[in-house]
Short mmCIF file of C-alpha atoms in Angstrom, two decimals:
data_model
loop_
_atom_site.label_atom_id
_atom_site.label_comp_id
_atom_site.label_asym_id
_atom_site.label_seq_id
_atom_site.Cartn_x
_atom_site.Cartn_y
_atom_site.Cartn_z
CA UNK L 1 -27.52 -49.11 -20.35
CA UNK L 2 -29.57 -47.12 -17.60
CA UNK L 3 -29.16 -43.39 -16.88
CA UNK L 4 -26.48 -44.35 -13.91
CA UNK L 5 -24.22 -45.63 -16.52
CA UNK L 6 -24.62 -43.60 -18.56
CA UNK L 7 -23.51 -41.17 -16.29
CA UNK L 8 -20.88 -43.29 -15.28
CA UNK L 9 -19.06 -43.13 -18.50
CA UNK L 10 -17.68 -39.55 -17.63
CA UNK L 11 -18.84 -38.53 -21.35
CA UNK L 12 -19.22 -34.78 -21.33
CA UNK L 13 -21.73 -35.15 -24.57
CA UNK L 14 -24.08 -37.14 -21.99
CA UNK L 15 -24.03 -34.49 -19.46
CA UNK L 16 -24.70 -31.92 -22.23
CA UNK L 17 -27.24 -33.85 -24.00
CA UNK L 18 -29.36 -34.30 -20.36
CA UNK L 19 -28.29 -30.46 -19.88
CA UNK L 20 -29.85 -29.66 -23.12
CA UNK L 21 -33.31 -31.26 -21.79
CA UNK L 22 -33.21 -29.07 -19.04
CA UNK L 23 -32.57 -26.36 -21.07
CA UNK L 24 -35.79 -27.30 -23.32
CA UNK L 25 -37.84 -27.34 -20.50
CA UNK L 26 -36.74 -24.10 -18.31
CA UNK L 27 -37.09 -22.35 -22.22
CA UNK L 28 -40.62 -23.79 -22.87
CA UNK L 29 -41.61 -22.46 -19.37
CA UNK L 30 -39.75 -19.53 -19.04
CA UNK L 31 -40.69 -18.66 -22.87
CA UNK L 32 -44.38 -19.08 -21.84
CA UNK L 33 -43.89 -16.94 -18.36
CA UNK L 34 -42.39 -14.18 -19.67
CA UNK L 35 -44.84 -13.83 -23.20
CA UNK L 36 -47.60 -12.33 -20.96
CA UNK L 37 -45.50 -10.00 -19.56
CA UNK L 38 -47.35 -6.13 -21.03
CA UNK L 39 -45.19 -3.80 -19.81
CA UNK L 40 -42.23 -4.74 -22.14
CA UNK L 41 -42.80 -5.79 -25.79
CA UNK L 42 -39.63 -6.51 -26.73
CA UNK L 43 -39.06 -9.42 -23.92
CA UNK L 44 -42.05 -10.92 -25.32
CA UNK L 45 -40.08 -11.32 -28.91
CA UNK L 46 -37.26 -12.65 -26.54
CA UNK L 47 -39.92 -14.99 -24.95
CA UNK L 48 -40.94 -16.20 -28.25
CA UNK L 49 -37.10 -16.85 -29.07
CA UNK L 50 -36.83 -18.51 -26.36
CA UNK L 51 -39.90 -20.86 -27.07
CA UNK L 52 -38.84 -21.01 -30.56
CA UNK L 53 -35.22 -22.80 -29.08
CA UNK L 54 -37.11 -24.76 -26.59
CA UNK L 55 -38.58 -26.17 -29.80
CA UNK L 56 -35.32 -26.33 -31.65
CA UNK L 57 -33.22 -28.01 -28.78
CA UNK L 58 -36.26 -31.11 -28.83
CA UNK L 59 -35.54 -31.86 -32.06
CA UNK L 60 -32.23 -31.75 -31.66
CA UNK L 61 -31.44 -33.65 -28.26
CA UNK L 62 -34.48 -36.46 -29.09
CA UNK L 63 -32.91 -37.70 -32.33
CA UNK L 64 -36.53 -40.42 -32.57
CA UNK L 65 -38.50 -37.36 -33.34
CA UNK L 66 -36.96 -36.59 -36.68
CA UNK L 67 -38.17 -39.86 -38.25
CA UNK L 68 -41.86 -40.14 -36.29
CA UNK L 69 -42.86 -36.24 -36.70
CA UNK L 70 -43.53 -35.02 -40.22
CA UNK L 71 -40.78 -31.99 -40.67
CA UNK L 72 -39.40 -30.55 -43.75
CA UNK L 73 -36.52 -31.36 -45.06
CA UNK L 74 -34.49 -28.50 -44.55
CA UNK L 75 -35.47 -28.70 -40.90
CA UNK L 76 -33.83 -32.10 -40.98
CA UNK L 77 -31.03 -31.18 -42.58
CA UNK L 78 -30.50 -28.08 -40.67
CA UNK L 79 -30.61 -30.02 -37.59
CA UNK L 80 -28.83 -33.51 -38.62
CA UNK L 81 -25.82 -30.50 -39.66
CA UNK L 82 -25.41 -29.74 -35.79
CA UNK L 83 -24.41 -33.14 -34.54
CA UNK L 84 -20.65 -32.75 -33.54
CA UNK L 85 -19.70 -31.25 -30.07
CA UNK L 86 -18.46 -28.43 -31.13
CA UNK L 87 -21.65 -27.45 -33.50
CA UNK L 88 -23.54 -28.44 -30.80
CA UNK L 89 -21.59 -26.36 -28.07
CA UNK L 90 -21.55 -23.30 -30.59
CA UNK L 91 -25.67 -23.64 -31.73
CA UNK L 92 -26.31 -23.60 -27.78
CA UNK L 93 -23.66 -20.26 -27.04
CA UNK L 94 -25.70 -18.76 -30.08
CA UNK L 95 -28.82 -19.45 -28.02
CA UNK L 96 -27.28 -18.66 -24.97
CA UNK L 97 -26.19 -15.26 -25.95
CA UNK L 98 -29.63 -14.87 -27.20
CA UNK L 99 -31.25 -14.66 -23.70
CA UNK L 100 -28.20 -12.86 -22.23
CA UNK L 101 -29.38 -10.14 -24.61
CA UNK L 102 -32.58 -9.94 -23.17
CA UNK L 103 -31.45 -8.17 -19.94
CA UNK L 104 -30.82 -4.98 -22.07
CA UNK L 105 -34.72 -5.21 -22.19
CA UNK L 106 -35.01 -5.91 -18.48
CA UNK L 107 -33.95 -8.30 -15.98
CA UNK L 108 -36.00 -11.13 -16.23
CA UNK L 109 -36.62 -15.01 -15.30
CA UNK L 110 -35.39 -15.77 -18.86
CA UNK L 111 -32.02 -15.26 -17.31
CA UNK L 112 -32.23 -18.54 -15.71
CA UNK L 113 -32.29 -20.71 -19.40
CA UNK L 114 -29.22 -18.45 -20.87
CA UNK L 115 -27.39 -19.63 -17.47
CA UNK L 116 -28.81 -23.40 -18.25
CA UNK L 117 -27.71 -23.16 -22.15
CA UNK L 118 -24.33 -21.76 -20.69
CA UNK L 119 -23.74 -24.54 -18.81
CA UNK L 120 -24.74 -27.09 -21.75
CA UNK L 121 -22.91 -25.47 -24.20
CA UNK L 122 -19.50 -25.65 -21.41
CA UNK L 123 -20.06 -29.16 -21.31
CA UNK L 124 -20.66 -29.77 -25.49
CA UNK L 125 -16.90 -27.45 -25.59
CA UNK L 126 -15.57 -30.38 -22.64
CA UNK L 127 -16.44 -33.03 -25.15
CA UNK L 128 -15.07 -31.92 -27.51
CA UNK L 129 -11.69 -30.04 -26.19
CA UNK L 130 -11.12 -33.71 -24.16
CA UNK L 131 -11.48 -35.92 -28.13
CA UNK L 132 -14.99 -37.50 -26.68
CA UNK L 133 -17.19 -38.49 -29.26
CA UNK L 134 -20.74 -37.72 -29.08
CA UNK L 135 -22.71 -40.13 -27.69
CA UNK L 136 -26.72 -40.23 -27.64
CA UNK L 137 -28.48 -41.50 -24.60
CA UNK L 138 -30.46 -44.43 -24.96
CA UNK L 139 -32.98 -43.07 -22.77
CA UNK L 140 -33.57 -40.04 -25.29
CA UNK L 141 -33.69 -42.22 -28.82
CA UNK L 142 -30.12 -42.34 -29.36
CA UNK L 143 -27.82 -45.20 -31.19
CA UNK L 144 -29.99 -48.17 -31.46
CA UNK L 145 -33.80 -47.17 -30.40
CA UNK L 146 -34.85 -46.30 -33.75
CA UNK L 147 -33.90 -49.44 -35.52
CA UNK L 148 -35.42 -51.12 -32.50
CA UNK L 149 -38.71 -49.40 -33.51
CA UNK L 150 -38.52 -50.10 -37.39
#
């Protein structure tokens, strides 16, 4: 199944789950941007955060990396525990309202990835308001790829 059908399927846990790659990669750079920024310290603890989820979100949208990189197993569980829509739409609000906080710091680019994570955590809530299970890409390591490695 290629992206295109993927996308096809109307499957809100899709769009989310290419949402939340977005999301990792506006927080990685964002979170790297706005750490050098020396006139506020406490956006650079919201930077780190924000790194920190970029981080999280990998782990959780690339399901492959949990059996190929060596993590802890509380990581694993903590992670394998948000795998329903609705954990997945809350654990990216959480995040979300994370970086909304940071404009009481300053505005700041970092304002960009709480918009993205909005938007990804909208479309985990669609899944699951509308019964849709959740359904890995193929692309990203999901149903199927790891036994095809193994």
């Amino acid at each position: 199944m290629s992206i295109r059908d993927e996308f096809a399927t109307r499957n809100f846990s899709i769009y989310g789950q290419w949402l939340g790659i977005l999301s990792m990669i506006l927080c990685f750079a964002l979170g790297i941007a706005n750490f050098f920024n020396l006139f506020h310290f406490l956006l650079i603890i919201f930077a780190i955060i924000c790194l920190i989820s970029s981080f999280v979100i990998l782990f959780l949208e690339v399901p492959l990396l949990l059996r190929i990189c060596p993590t802890s197993s509380t990581f694993d569980a903590a992670i394998r525990r948000i795998s329903s829509n609705y954990m997945r739409a809350a654990a990216y609000a959480i995040m979300a309202i994370i970086q909304y906080l940071s404009i009481i710091v300053t505005p700041s680019s970092l304002i960009a990835a709480a918009i993205v994570l909005t938007f990804t955590a909208i479309c985990y809530a669609l899944a699951g308001l509308k019964g849709q299970a959740f359904v890995g890409s193929k692309t990203l390591g999901g149903h199927g790829v790891a036994q095809m490695i193994i």
